[in-house]
Short mmCIF file of N, CA, C and O and ligand atoms in Angstrom, two decimals:
data_model
loop_
_atom_site.label_atom_id
_atom_site.label_comp_id
_atom_site.label_asym_id
_atom_site.label_seq_id
_atom_site.Cartn_x
_atom_site.Cartn_y
_atom_site.Cartn_z
N MET A 1 0.29 -29.41 5.05
CA MET A 1 0.01 -28.15 5.75
C MET A 1 1.27 -27.30 5.83
O MET A 1 2.36 -27.79 5.97
N ALA A 2 1.06 -26.01 5.76
CA ALA A 2 2.16 -25.06 5.93
C ALA A 2 1.58 -23.77 6.49
O ALA A 2 0.38 -23.53 6.38
N TYR A 3 2.44 -22.99 7.11
CA TYR A 3 2.02 -21.67 7.56
C TYR A 3 2.15 -20.69 6.41
O TYR A 3 2.96 -20.89 5.49
N GLU A 4 1.35 -19.62 6.47
CA GLU A 4 1.45 -18.54 5.49
C GLU A 4 1.54 -17.22 6.24
O GLU A 4 0.90 -17.03 7.27
N ILE A 5 2.32 -16.29 5.72
CA ILE A 5 2.45 -14.96 6.30
C ILE A 5 1.49 -14.02 5.59
O ILE A 5 1.52 -13.90 4.36
N ASN A 6 0.65 -13.37 6.37
CA ASN A 6 -0.35 -12.49 5.74
C ASN A 6 0.16 -11.04 5.64
O ASN A 6 1.29 -10.73 5.98
N GLU A 7 -0.73 -10.16 5.19
CA GLU A 7 -0.33 -8.77 4.90
C GLU A 7 -0.05 -7.94 6.14
O GLU A 7 0.38 -6.80 6.05
N GLU A 8 -0.26 -8.54 7.33
CA GLU A 8 0.08 -7.83 8.56
C GLU A 8 1.59 -7.78 8.79
O GLU A 8 2.07 -7.04 9.66
N CYS A 9 2.34 -8.55 8.02
CA CYS A 9 3.80 -8.60 8.16
C CYS A 9 4.41 -7.22 7.92
O CYS A 9 4.08 -6.54 6.96
N ILE A 10 5.32 -6.83 8.84
CA ILE A 10 6.00 -5.54 8.70
C ILE A 10 7.48 -5.74 8.31
O ILE A 10 8.29 -4.83 8.45
N ASN A 11 7.80 -6.94 7.82
CA ASN A 11 9.16 -7.24 7.34
C ASN A 11 10.24 -7.02 8.40
O ASN A 11 11.34 -6.60 8.07
N CYS A 12 9.93 -7.34 9.65
CA CYS A 12 10.91 -7.10 10.71
C CYS A 12 12.02 -8.16 10.73
O CYS A 12 13.10 -7.90 11.25
N GLY A 13 11.72 -9.34 10.23
CA GLY A 13 12.72 -10.39 10.15
C GLY A 13 12.86 -11.27 11.37
O GLY A 13 13.67 -12.19 11.39
N ALA A 14 12.07 -11.01 12.40
CA ALA A 14 12.20 -11.77 13.65
C ALA A 14 11.92 -13.26 13.47
O ALA A 14 12.47 -14.09 14.18
N CYS A 15 11.08 -13.59 12.53
CA CYS A 15 10.69 -14.99 12.34
C CYS A 15 11.77 -15.83 11.68
O CYS A 15 11.79 -17.05 11.84
N VAL A 16 12.65 -15.20 10.93
CA VAL A 16 13.61 -15.95 10.12
C VAL A 16 14.44 -16.91 10.97
O VAL A 16 14.54 -18.10 10.67
N ASP A 17 15.02 -16.41 12.05
CA ASP A 17 15.87 -17.25 12.88
C ASP A 17 15.08 -18.22 13.75
O ASP A 17 15.64 -19.17 14.30
N SER A 18 13.78 -18.00 13.88
CA SER A 18 12.96 -18.91 14.70
C SER A 18 12.63 -20.19 13.95
O SER A 18 12.27 -21.19 14.56
N CYS A 19 12.76 -20.17 12.66
CA CYS A 19 12.33 -21.33 11.84
C CYS A 19 13.40 -22.42 11.85
O CYS A 19 14.52 -22.18 11.40
N PRO A 20 13.06 -23.62 12.31
CA PRO A 20 14.05 -24.70 12.41
C PRO A 20 14.46 -25.27 11.05
O PRO A 20 15.46 -25.99 10.97
N VAL A 21 13.69 -24.97 10.02
CA VAL A 21 14.01 -25.54 8.70
C VAL A 21 14.32 -24.47 7.66
O VAL A 21 14.35 -24.76 6.45
N ASP A 22 14.55 -23.25 8.12
CA ASP A 22 14.93 -22.15 7.21
C ASP A 22 13.95 -21.97 6.05
O ASP A 22 14.35 -21.82 4.90
N ALA A 23 12.66 -21.98 6.37
CA ALA A 23 11.64 -21.88 5.33
C ALA A 23 11.24 -20.45 5.02
O ALA A 23 10.49 -20.22 4.06
N ILE A 24 11.73 -19.48 5.81
CA ILE A 24 11.25 -18.10 5.67
C ILE A 24 12.30 -17.21 5.02
O ILE A 24 13.45 -17.19 5.44
N THR A 25 11.88 -16.47 4.00
CA THR A 25 12.77 -15.54 3.32
C THR A 25 12.08 -14.18 3.20
O THR A 25 10.86 -14.07 3.29
N GLU A 26 12.91 -13.15 3.00
CA GLU A 26 12.37 -11.80 2.85
C GLU A 26 11.85 -11.59 1.44
O GLU A 26 12.57 -11.81 0.47
N GLY A 27 10.60 -11.13 1.35
CA GLY A 27 10.04 -10.80 0.05
C GLY A 27 10.07 -9.30 -0.18
O GLY A 27 10.73 -8.57 0.55
N ASP A 28 9.36 -8.82 -1.17
CA ASP A 28 9.36 -7.41 -1.50
C ASP A 28 8.74 -6.56 -0.39
O ASP A 28 9.32 -5.58 0.06
N SER A 29 7.55 -6.94 0.07
CA SER A 29 6.87 -6.15 1.09
C SER A 29 6.58 -6.93 2.35
O SER A 29 6.36 -6.36 3.41
N ILE A 30 6.56 -8.26 2.25
CA ILE A 30 6.35 -9.12 3.41
C ILE A 30 7.30 -10.30 3.32
O ILE A 30 7.84 -10.59 2.25
N HIS A 31 7.52 -10.99 4.45
CA HIS A 31 8.32 -12.21 4.42
C HIS A 31 7.46 -13.36 3.88
O HIS A 31 6.23 -13.32 3.95
N VAL A 32 8.12 -14.38 3.36
CA VAL A 32 7.43 -15.45 2.66
C VAL A 32 7.87 -16.80 3.20
O VAL A 32 9.06 -17.02 3.46
N ILE A 33 6.93 -17.72 3.37
CA ILE A 33 7.22 -19.08 3.82
C ILE A 33 7.15 -20.04 2.63
O ILE A 33 6.16 -20.04 1.88
N ASP A 34 8.20 -20.85 2.48
CA ASP A 34 8.19 -21.88 1.44
C ASP A 34 7.33 -23.05 1.94
O ASP A 34 7.69 -23.76 2.88
N ALA A 35 6.19 -23.23 1.32
CA ALA A 35 5.22 -24.23 1.77
C ALA A 35 5.76 -25.65 1.70
O ALA A 35 5.36 -26.52 2.48
N ASP A 36 6.68 -25.91 0.80
CA ASP A 36 7.23 -27.25 0.66
C ASP A 36 8.23 -27.58 1.76
O ASP A 36 8.52 -28.74 2.02
N THR A 37 8.77 -26.53 2.40
CA THR A 37 9.78 -26.72 3.43
C THR A 37 9.19 -26.64 4.83
O THR A 37 9.64 -27.33 5.75
N CYS A 38 8.18 -25.81 5.03
CA CYS A 38 7.55 -25.60 6.34
C CYS A 38 7.04 -26.91 6.93
O CYS A 38 6.39 -27.70 6.24
N ILE A 39 7.36 -27.12 8.23
CA ILE A 39 6.91 -28.33 8.92
C ILE A 39 5.79 -28.02 9.91
O ILE A 39 5.48 -28.83 10.79
N ASP A 40 5.20 -26.80 9.79
CA ASP A 40 3.98 -26.51 10.54
C ASP A 40 4.19 -26.44 12.05
O ASP A 40 3.30 -26.81 12.80
N CYS A 41 5.36 -25.95 12.48
CA CYS A 41 5.66 -26.00 13.92
C CYS A 41 5.08 -24.83 14.70
O CYS A 41 4.90 -24.92 15.91
N GLY A 42 4.84 -23.70 14.04
CA GLY A 42 4.25 -22.54 14.70
C GLY A 42 5.23 -21.61 15.39
O GLY A 42 4.82 -20.61 15.99
N ALA A 43 6.51 -21.89 15.33
CA ALA A 43 7.51 -21.05 16.01
C ALA A 43 7.50 -19.62 15.48
O ALA A 43 7.67 -18.67 16.24
N CYS A 44 7.29 -19.46 14.20
CA CYS A 44 7.30 -18.12 13.60
C CYS A 44 6.14 -17.28 14.13
O CYS A 44 6.28 -16.08 14.37
N GLN A 45 5.00 -17.90 14.31
CA GLN A 45 3.84 -17.17 14.83
C GLN A 45 4.10 -16.72 16.26
O GLN A 45 3.70 -15.62 16.67
N ASP A 46 4.80 -17.54 17.05
CA ASP A 46 5.08 -17.21 18.45
C ASP A 46 5.96 -15.97 18.58
O ASP A 46 5.82 -15.21 19.53
N VAL A 47 6.88 -15.76 17.65
CA VAL A 47 7.80 -14.63 17.78
C VAL A 47 7.34 -13.39 17.01
O VAL A 47 7.89 -12.31 17.19
N CYS A 48 6.32 -13.51 16.20
CA CYS A 48 5.90 -12.40 15.34
C CYS A 48 5.13 -11.32 16.10
O CYS A 48 4.16 -11.62 16.78
N PRO A 49 5.55 -10.06 16.00
CA PRO A 49 4.87 -8.98 16.72
C PRO A 49 3.49 -8.64 16.16
O PRO A 49 2.70 -7.99 16.85
N THR A 50 3.19 -9.08 14.94
CA THR A 50 1.90 -8.73 14.34
C THR A 50 1.03 -9.96 14.07
O THR A 50 -0.01 -9.86 13.42
N ASP A 51 1.46 -11.13 14.56
CA ASP A 51 0.69 -12.38 14.37
C ASP A 51 0.41 -12.63 12.88
O ASP A 51 -0.66 -13.13 12.53
N ALA A 52 1.40 -12.34 12.05
CA ALA A 52 1.19 -12.49 10.60
C ALA A 52 1.25 -13.93 10.10
O ALA A 52 0.54 -14.28 9.16
N PRO A 53 2.11 -14.79 10.69
CA PRO A 53 2.13 -16.18 10.22
C PRO A 53 0.97 -16.96 10.84
O PRO A 53 0.77 -16.95 12.05
N ASN A 54 0.22 -17.64 10.01
CA ASN A 54 -0.89 -18.46 10.50
C ASN A 54 -1.00 -19.71 9.65
O ASN A 54 -0.58 -19.72 8.51
N PRO A 55 -1.63 -20.77 10.21
CA PRO A 55 -1.81 -21.99 9.42
C PRO A 55 -2.63 -21.67 8.16
O PRO A 55 -3.65 -21.00 8.24
N ALA A 56 -2.17 -22.16 7.04
CA ALA A 56 -2.86 -21.88 5.77
C ALA A 56 -4.12 -22.73 5.67
O ALA A 56 -4.21 -23.79 6.24
FE1 SF4 B 101 6.78 -10.42 9.22
FE2 SF4 B 101 6.13 -11.30 11.62
FE3 SF4 B 101 8.19 -12.38 10.33
FE4 SF4 B 101 8.37 -9.91 11.32
S1 SF4 B 101 8.15 -11.81 12.51
S2 SF4 B 101 9.03 -10.58 9.26
S3 SF4 B 101 6.27 -9.14 11.02
S4 SF4 B 101 6.02 -12.46 9.73
FE1 SF4 B 102 9.21 -22.41 9.91
FE2 SF4 B 102 7.64 -23.53 11.77
FE3 SF4 B 102 6.98 -21.17 10.72
FE4 SF4 B 102 6.83 -23.35 9.21
S1 SF4 B 102 5.59 -22.89 11.05
S2 SF4 B 102 7.71 -21.40 8.60
S3 SF4 B 102 8.56 -24.55 9.99
S4 SF4 B 102 8.79 -21.62 11.99
#
């Protein structure tokens, strides 16, 4: 299991520092979670202003 960031992402970057395993990087239009690194903790969803990260 991993979280995925949907199209509601506004590229604010708030989630990057919340991730304990550094799984989130900035993409072209939205931020992206590396599914192989994500440990499914939900911290990124808690800090996201648009609720873009969700369990895949
Ligand atoms: Fe996108 Fe939410 Fe992360 Fe901001 S906190 S970059 S809106 S996923
Ligand atoms: Fe990182 Fe946790 Fe979000 Fe996965 S669910 S990307 S481990 S903060």
